[in-house]
Short mmCIF file of C-alpha atoms and ligand atoms in Angstrom, two decimals:
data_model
loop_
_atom_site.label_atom_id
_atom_site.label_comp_id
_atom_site.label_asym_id
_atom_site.label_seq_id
_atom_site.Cartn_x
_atom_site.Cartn_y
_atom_site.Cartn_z
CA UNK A 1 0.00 0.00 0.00
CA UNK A 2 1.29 3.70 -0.58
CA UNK A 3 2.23 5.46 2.46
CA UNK A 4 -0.65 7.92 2.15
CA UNK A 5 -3.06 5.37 2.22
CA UNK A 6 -4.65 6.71 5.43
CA UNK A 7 -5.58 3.89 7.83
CA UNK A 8 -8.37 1.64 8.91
CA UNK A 9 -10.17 1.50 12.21
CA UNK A 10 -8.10 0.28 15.08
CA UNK A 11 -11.37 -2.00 15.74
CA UNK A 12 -10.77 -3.01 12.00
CA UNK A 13 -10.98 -6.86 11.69
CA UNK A 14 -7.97 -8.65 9.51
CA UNK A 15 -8.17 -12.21 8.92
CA UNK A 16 -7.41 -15.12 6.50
CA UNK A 17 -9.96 -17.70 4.93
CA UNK A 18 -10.32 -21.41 4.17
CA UNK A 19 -13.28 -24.09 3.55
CA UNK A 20 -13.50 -27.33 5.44
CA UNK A 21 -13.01 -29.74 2.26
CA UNK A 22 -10.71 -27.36 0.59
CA UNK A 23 -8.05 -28.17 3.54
CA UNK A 24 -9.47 -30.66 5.87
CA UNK A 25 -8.51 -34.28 4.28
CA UNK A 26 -9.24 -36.82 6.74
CA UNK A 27 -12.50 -37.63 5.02
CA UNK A 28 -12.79 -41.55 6.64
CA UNK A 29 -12.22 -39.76 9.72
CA UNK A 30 -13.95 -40.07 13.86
CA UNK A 31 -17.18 -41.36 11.77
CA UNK A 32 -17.09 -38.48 9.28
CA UNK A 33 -19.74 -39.51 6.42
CA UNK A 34 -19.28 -38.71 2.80
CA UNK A 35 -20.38 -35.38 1.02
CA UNK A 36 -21.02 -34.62 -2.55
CA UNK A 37 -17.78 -33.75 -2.85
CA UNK A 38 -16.51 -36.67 -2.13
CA UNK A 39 -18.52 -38.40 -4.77
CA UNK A 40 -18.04 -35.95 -7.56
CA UNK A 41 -14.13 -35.76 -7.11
CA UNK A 42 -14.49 -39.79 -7.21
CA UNK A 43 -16.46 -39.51 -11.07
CA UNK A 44 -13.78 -39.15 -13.91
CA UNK A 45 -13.57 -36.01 -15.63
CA UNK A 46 -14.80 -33.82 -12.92
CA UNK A 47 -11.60 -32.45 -11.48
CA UNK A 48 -8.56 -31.71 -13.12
CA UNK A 49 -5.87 -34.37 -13.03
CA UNK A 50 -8.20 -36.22 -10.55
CA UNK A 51 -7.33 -34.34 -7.55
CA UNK A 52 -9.63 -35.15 -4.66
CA UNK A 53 -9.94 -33.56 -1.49
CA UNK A 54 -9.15 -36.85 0.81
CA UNK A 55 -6.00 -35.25 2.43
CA UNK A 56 -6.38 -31.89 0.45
CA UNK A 57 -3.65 -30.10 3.52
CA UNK A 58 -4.63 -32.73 6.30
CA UNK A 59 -5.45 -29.86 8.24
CA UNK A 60 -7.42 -32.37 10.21
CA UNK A 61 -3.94 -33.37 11.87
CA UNK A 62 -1.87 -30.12 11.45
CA UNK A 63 -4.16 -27.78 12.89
CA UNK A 64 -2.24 -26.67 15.70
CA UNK A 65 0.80 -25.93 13.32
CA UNK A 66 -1.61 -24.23 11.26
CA UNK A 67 -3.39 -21.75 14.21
CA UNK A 68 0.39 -21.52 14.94
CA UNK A 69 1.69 -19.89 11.89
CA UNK A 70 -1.37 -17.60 11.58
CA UNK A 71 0.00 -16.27 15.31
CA UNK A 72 2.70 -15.85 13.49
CA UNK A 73 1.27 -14.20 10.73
CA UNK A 74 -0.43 -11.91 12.88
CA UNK A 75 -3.71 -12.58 11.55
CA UNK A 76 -6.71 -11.44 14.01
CA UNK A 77 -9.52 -13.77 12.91
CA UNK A 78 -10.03 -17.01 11.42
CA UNK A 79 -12.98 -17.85 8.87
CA UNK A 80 -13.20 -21.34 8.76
CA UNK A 81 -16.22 -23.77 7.92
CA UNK A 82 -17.78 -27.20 9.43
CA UNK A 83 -18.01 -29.83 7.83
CA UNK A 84 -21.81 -30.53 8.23
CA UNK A 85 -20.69 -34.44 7.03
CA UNK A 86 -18.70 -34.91 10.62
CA UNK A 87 -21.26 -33.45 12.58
CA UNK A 88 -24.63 -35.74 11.00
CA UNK A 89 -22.62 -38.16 8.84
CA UNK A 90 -25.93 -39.23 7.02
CA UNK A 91 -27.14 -35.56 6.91
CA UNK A 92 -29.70 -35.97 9.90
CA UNK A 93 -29.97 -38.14 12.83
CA UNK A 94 -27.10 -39.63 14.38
CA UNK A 95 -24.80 -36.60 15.90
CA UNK A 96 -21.16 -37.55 15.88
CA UNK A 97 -19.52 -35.48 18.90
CA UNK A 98 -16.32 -36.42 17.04
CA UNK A 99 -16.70 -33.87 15.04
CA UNK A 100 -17.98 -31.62 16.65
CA UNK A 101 -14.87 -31.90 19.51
CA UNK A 102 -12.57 -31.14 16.67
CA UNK A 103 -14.09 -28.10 15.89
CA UNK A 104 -14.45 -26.93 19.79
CA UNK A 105 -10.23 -27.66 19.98
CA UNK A 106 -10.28 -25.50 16.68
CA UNK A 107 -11.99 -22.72 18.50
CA UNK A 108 -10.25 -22.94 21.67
CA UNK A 109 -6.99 -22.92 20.10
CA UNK A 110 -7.86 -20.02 18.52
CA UNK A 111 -9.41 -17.85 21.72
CA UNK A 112 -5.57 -19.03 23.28
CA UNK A 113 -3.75 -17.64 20.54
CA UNK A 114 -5.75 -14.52 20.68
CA UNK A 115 -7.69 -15.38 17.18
CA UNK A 116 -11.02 -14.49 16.16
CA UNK A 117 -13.49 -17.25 15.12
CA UNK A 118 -15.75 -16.91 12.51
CA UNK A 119 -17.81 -20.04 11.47
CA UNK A 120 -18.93 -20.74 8.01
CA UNK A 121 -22.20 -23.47 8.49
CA UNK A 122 -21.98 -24.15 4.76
CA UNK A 123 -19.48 -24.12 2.55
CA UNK A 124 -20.35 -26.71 -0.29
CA UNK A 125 -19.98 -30.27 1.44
CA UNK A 126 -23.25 -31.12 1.80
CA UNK A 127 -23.46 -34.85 3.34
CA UNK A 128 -24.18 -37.27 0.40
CA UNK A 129 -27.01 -39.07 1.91
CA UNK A 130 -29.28 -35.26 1.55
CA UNK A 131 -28.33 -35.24 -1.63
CA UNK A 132 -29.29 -39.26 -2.18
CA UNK A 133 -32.86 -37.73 -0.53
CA UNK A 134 -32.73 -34.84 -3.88
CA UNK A 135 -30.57 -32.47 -2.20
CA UNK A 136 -30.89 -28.60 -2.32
CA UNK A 137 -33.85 -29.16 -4.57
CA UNK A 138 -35.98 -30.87 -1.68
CA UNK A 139 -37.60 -28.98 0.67
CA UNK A 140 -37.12 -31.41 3.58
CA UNK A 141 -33.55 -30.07 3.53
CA UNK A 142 -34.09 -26.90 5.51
CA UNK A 143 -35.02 -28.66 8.72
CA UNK A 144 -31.99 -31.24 8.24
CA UNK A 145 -30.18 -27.49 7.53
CA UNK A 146 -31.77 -25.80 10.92
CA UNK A 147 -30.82 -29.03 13.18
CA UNK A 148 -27.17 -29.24 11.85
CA UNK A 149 -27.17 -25.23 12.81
CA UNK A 150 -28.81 -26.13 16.45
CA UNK A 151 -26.04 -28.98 16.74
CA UNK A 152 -22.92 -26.32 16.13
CA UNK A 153 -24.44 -22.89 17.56
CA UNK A 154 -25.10 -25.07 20.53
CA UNK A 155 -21.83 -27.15 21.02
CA UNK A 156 -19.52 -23.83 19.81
CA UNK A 157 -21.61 -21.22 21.65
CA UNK A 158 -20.61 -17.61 21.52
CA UNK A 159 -16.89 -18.17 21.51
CA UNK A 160 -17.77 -17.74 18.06
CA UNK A 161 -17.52 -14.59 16.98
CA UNK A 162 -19.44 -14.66 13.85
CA UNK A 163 -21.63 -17.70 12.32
CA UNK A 164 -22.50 -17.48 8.52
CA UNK A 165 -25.07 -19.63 7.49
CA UNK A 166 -24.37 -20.05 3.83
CA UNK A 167 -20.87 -19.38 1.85
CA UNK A 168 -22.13 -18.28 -1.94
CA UNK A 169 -25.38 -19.81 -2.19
CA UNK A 170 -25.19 -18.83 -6.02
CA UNK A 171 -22.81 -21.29 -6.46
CA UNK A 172 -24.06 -24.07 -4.73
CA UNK A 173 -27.21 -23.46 -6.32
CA UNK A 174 -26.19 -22.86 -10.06
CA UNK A 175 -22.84 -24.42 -10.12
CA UNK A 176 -24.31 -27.10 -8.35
CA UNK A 177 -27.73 -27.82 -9.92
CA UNK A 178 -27.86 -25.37 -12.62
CA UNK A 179 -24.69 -25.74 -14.65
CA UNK A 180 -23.00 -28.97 -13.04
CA UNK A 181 -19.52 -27.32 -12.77
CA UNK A 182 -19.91 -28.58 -8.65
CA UNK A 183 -21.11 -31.33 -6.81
CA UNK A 184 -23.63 -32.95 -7.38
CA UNK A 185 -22.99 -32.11 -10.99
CA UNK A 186 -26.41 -31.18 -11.76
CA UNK A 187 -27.56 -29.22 -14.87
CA UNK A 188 -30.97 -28.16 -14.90
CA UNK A 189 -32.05 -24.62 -14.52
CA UNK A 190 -35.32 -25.00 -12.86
CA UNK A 191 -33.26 -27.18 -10.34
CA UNK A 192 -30.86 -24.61 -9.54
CA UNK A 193 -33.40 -21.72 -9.00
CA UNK A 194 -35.23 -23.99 -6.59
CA UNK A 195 -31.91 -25.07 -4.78
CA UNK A 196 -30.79 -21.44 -4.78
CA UNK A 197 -34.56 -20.47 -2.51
CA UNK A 198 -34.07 -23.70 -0.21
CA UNK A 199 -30.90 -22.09 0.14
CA UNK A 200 -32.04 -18.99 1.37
CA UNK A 201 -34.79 -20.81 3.47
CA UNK A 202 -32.92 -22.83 5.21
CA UNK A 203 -30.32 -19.57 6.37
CA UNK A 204 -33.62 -17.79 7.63
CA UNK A 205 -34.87 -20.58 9.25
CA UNK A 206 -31.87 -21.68 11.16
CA UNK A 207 -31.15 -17.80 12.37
CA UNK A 208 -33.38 -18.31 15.23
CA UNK A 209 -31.87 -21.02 16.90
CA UNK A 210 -28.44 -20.16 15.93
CA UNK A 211 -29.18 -16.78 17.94
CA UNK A 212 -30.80 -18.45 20.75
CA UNK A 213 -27.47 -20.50 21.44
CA UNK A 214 -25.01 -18.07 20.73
CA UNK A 215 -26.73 -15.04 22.03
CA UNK A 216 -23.22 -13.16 21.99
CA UNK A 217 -22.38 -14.01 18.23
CA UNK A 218 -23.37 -11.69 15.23
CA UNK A 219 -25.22 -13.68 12.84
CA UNK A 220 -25.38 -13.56 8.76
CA UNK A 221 -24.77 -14.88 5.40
CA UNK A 222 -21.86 -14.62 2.80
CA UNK A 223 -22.97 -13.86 -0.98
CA UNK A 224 -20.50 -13.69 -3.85
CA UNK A 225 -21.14 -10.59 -5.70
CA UNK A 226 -19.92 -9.55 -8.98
CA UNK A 227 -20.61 -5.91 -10.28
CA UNK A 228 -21.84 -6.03 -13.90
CA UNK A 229 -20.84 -3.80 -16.51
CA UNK A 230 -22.23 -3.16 -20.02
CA UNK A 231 -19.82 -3.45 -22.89
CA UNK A 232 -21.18 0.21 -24.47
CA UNK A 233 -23.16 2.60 -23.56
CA UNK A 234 -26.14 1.12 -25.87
CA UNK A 235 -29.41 0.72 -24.10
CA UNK A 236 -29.15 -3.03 -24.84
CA UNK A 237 -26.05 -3.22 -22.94
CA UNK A 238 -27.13 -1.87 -19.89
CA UNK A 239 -30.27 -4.06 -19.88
CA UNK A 240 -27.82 -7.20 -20.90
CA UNK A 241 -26.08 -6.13 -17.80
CA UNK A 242 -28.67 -5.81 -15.97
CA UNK A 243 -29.91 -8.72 -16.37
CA UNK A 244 -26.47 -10.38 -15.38
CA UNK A 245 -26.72 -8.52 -12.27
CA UNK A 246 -30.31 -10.20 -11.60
CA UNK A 247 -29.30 -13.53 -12.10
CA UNK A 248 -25.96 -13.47 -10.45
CA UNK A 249 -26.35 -10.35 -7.38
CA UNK A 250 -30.16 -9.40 -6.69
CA UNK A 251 -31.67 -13.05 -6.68
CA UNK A 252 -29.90 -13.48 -3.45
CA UNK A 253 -29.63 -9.67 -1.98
CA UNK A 254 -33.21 -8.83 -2.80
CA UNK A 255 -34.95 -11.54 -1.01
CA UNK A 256 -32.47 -11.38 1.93
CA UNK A 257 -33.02 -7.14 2.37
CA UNK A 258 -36.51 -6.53 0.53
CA UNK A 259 -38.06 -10.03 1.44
CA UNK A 260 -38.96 -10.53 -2.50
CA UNK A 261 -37.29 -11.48 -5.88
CA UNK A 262 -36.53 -9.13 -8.26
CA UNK A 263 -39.65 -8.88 -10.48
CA UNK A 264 -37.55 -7.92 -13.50
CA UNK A 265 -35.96 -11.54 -13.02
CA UNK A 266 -39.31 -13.69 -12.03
CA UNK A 267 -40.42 -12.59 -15.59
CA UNK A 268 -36.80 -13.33 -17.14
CA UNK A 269 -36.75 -17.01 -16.08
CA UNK A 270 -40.18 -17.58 -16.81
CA UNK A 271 -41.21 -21.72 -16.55
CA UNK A 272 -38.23 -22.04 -14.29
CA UNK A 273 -39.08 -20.03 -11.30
CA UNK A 274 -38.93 -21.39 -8.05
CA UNK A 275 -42.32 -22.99 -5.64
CA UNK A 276 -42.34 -20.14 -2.97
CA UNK A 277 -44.39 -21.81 0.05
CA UNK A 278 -46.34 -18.84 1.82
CA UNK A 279 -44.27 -17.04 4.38
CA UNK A 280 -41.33 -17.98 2.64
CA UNK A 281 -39.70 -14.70 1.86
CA UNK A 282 -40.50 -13.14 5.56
CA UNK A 283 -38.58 -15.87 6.53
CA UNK A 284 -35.29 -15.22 4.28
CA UNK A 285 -35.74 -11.61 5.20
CA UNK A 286 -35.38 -11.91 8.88
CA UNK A 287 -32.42 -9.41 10.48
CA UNK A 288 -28.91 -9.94 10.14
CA UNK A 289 -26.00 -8.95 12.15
CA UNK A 290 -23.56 -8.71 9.18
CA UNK A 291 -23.00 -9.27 5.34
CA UNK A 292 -20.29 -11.03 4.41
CA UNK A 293 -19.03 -10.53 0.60
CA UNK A 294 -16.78 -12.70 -1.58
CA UNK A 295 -15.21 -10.66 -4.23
CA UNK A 296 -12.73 -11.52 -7.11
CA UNK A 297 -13.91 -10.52 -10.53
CA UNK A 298 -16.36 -8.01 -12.10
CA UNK A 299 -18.21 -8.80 -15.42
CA UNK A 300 -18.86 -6.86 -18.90
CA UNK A 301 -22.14 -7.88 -20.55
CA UNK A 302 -23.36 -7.56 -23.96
CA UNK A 303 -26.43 -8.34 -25.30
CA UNK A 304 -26.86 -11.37 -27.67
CA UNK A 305 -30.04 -12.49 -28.92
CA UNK A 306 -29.22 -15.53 -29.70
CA UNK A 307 -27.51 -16.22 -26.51
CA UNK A 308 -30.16 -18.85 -24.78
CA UNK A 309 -31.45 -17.74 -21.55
CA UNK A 310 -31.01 -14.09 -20.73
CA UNK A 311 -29.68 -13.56 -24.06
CA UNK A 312 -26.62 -12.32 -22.98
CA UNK A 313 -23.04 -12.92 -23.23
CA UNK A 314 -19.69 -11.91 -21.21
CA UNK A 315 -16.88 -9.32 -22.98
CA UNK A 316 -13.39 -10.38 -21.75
CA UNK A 317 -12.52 -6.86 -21.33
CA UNK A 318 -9.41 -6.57 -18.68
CA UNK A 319 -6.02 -7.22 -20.18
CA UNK A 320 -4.48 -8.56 -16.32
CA UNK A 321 -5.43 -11.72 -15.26
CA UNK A 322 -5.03 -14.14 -12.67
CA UNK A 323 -3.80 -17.38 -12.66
CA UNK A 324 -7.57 -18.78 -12.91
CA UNK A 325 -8.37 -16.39 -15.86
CA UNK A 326 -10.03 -14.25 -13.85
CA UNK A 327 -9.52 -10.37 -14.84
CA UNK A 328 -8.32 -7.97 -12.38
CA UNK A 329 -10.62 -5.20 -11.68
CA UNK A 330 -10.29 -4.11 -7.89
CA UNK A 331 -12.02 -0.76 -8.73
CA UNK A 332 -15.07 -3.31 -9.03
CA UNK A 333 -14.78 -3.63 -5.56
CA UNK A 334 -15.54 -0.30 -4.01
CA UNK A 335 -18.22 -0.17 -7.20
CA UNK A 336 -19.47 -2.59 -5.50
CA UNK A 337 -19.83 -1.93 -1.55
CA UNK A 338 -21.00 1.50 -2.50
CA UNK A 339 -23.73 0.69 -4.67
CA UNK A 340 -25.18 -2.32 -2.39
CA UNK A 341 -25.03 0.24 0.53
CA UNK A 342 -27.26 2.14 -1.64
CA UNK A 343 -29.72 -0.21 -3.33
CA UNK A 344 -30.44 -1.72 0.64
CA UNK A 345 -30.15 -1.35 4.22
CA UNK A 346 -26.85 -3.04 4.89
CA UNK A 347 -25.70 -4.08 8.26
CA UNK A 348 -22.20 -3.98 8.79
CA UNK A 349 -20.15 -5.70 6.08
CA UNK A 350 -16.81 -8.01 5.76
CA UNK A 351 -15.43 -8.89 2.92
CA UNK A 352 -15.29 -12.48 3.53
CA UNK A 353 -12.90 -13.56 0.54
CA UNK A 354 -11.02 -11.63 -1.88
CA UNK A 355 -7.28 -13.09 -3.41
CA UNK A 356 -5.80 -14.58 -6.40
CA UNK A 357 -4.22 -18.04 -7.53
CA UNK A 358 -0.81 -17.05 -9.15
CA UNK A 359 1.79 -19.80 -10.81
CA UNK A 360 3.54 -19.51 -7.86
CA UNK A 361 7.40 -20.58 -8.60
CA UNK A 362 9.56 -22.02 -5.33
CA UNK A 363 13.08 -20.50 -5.98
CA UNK A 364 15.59 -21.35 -2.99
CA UNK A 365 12.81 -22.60 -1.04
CA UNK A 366 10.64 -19.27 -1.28
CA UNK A 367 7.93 -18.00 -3.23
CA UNK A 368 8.16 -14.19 -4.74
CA UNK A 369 4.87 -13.87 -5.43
CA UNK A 370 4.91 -9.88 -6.10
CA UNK A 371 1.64 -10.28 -8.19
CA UNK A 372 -0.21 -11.45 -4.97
CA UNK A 373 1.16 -8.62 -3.00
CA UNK A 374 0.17 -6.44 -5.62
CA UNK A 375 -3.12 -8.15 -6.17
CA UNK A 376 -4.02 -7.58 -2.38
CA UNK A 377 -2.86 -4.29 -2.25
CA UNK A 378 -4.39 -2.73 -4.54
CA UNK A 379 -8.46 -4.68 -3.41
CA UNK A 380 -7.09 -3.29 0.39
CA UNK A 381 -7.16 0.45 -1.14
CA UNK A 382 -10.64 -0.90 -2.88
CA UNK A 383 -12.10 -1.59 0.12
CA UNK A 384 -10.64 1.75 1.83
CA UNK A 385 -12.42 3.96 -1.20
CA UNK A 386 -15.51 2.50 -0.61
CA UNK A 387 -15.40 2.75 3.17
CA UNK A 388 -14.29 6.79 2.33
CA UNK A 389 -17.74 6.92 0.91
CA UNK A 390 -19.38 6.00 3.65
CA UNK A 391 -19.69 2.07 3.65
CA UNK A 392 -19.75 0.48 6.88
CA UNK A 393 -17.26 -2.05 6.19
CA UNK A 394 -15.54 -4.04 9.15
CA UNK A 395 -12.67 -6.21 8.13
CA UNK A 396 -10.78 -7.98 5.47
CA UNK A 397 -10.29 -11.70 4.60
CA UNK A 398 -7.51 -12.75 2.37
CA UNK A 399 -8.47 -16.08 0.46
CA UNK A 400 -6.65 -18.61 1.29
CA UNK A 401 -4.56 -19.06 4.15
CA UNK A 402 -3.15 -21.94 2.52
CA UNK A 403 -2.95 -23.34 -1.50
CA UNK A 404 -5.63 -25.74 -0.86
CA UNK A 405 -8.26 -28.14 -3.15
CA UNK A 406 -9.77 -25.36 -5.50
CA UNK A 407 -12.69 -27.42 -6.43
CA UNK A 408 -12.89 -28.02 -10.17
CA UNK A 409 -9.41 -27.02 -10.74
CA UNK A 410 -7.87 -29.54 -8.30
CA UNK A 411 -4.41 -28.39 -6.74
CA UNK A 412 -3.77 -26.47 -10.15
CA UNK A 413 -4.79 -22.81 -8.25
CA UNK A 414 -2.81 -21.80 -5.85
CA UNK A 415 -4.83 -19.31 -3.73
CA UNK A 416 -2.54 -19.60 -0.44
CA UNK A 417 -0.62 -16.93 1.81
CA UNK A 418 1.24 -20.06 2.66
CA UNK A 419 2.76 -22.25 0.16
CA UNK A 420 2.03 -25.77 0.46
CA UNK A 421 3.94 -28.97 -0.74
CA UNK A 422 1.09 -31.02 -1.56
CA UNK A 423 3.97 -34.12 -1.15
CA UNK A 424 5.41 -33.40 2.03
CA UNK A 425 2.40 -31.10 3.70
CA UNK A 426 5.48 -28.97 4.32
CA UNK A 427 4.07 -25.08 4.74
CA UNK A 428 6.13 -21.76 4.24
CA UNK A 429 4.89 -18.39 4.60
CA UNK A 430 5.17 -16.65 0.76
CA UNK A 431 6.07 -13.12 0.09
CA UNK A 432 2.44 -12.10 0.26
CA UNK A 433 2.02 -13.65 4.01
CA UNK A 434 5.00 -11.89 4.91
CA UNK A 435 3.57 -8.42 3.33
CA UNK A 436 0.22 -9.08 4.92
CA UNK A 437 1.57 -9.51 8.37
CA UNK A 438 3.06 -6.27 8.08
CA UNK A 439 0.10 -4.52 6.75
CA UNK A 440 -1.61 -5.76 9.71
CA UNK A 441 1.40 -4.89 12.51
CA UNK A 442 1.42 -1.05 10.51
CA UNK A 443 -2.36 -0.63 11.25
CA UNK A 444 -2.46 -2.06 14.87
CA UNK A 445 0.92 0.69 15.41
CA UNK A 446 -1.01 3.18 13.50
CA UNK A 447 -3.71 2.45 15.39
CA UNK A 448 -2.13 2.54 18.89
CA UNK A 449 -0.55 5.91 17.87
CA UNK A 450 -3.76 7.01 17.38
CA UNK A 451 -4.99 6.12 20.47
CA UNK A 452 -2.26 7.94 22.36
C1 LIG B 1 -14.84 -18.84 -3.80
C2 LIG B 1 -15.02 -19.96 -2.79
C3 LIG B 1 -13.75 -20.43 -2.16
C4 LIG B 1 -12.60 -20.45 -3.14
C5 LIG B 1 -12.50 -19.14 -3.88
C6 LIG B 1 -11.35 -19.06 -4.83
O1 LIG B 1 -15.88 -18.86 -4.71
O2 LIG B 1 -15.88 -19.55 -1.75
O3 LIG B 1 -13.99 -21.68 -1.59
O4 LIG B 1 -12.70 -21.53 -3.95
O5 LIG B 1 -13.69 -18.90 -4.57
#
């Protein structure tokens, strides 16, 4: 960051991110059942070089080293997510403490290190048997989702410091079910848009009890949102983008802050629109504590007519890219935060995830990873602008903590702060772990001085 940058809150939260399957391994573990993921990473063709997430970084057993070098790192809070599969392993039923204990020593051995915990409920590994029952699609999943949100709120209490219900319901919904890029593998539109309203269901439904057992916890929900831009200035364009912005951003934010779907987008999907039981949306619309958002890449649309669907199609319009393809745009960021602060009543936000998977090279036993740094700087100053102009926003998450399974692409992406040998588990901090843990030491001393 440039030395003007002016600096963040002293109360400013800085942490690192991970998902359960994405590090965890130990997947025939203390009774843990299997989840979609396991399955789809077992059918050919679904991952790249047939990676699978069965030790991923056997964070299962390294977990104190791990909680150890983000003390080192400096980091302030930890967003990490249960694996529902080790807590029901056939979705509902039979509890296994197991897994719950593991995540209780996770949390404890945070609180000792002087580490925030914030729990993710859902990130993507839904237990196989739910999905053997028809999955997201059913509706019988939101009580099996509000009982497996009883079993953690109660067992982890308030030493949590946040609970999310959901990580990116739009990709469990149309990755999932709509486009079959994720587990299950599913591709069927009308499947994905009623996935994606079970989705928010079940996270209204389960805020009640999660609230009752951890009274002291703030309680929310983490969308990934991705501003849309129109290629030109043509009328068409903007409605192109538009509509991207429906399908993608507002079929998720308007239910959760205006308690309805975005009419524009009801009409758009037409025969594929979800069954909406009565009461429904008052019950995805119910108060939350915070809004977590993912952000990596913004989107130009043009409109195609003979695109099917929303007869639209996506401009590759910025010249750097990341290691995943993904353009660079961290403008798109505070673009972002400042228009959903205008379009609703926000509670405070986090940006949950933001980073970038680089061909990392190990030279001498480090990585120089100056496109990272540079990556991260520049979304940091993002997030800054925005918060300039007046958006409530309370801390930062780098994505990842550690190169872990990245889904689809296997161990190809390397999203880490830490570099991991996928052979040896061995872990080093990269450049961009070092650089972070200053960033954060500069704003707590900035911060202090301030205070003085
Ligand atoms: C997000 C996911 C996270 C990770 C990053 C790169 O969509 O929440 O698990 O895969 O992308």
């Amino acid at each position: 960051m440039s030395s003007s940058t002016p600096t963040f809150p002293p109360d400013f939260t800085w942490g690192v991110a991970t998902s359960s399957y994405q590090i965890e391994g130990a997947v025939h573990e203390d009774g843990r059942g299997p989840s979609i993921w396991d399955t789809f990473c077992a059918t050919p063709g679904k991952i790249a070089n047939g990676d699978t997430g069965d030790v991923a970084c056997d964070h299962y057993h390294r977990w104190e080293q791990d909680l150890d070098l983000m003390q080192e790192l400096r980091v302030g809070a930890y967003r990490f997510s249960v694996a529902w599969p080790r807590v029901f392993p056939e979705g509902t039923g039979r509890l296994e403490e197991r897994g719950l204990d593991f995540y209780e020593r996770l949390v404890d051995g945070l609180l000792a290190r002087g580490i925030e915990p914030h729990v993710t409920l859902y990130h993507w590994d839904l237990p196989q048997a739910l999905q053997d029952a028809g999955g997201w699609p059913e509706r019988r999943i939101v009580d099996a989702f509000v009982a497996y949100a009883d079993a953690v709120t109660r067992r982890l209490g308030d030493r949590v410091v946040s609970y999310a219900t959901l990580n990116e319901p739009w990709c469990s919904a149309f990755l999932g079910y709509g486009q079959g890029e994720h587990a299950p593998g599913l591709s069927d539109h009308a499947a994905g848009l009623q996935a994606a309203h079970h989705l928010l269901v079940a996270h209204g439904a389960a805020l009640d009890v999660m609230r009752a057992n951890a009274p002291g916890s703030r309680h929310g929900i983490v969308l990934n949102l991705n501003p849309a831009y129109p290629a030109s200035d043509s009328d068409e364009d903007a409605l192109a983008a538009r509509r991207f912005d429906g399908f993608f951003n507002r079929w998720y934010l308007d239910p959760i802050f205006l308690g309805a779907y975005p009419s524009d987008m009801w009409d758009a999907f037409g025969a594929n629109v979800p069954s909406v039981a009565e009461g429904d949306m008052a019950v995805v619309s119910k108060p939350i504590d915070f809004l977590g958002v993912n952000y990596y890449v913004r989107t130009v649309v043009a409109h195609d007519p003979d695109a099917p669907g929303l007869a639209l199609r996506t401009v590759a319009a910025d010249a750097e890219r990341t290691g995943m393809g993904w353009g660079v745009y961290p403008r798109g960021l505070t673009d972002l935060l400042v228009r959903i602060d205008r379009d609703y009543t926000l509670p405070p936000v986090y940006v949950t995830e933001n980073g970038a998977a680089y061909p990392d090279k190990v030279v001498d036993g480090a990585v120089r990873d100056a496109d990272r740094v540079h990556y991260f700087a520049r979304h940091i100053e993002a997030v800054q602008a925005a918060m300039q102009q007046g958006v409530d926003v309370r801390g930062y998450f780098a994505w990842s903590l550690l190169d872990n399974f990245e889904w689809a692409h296997g161990y190809d992406q390397r999203f880490g702060l830490v570099h991991v040998d996928f052979e040896t588990q061995e872990r080093f901090p990269k450049q961009s772990a070092r650089w972070y843990a200053d960033l954060i030491a500069r704003q707590g001393r900035a911060a202090a001085g301030a205070a003085t």
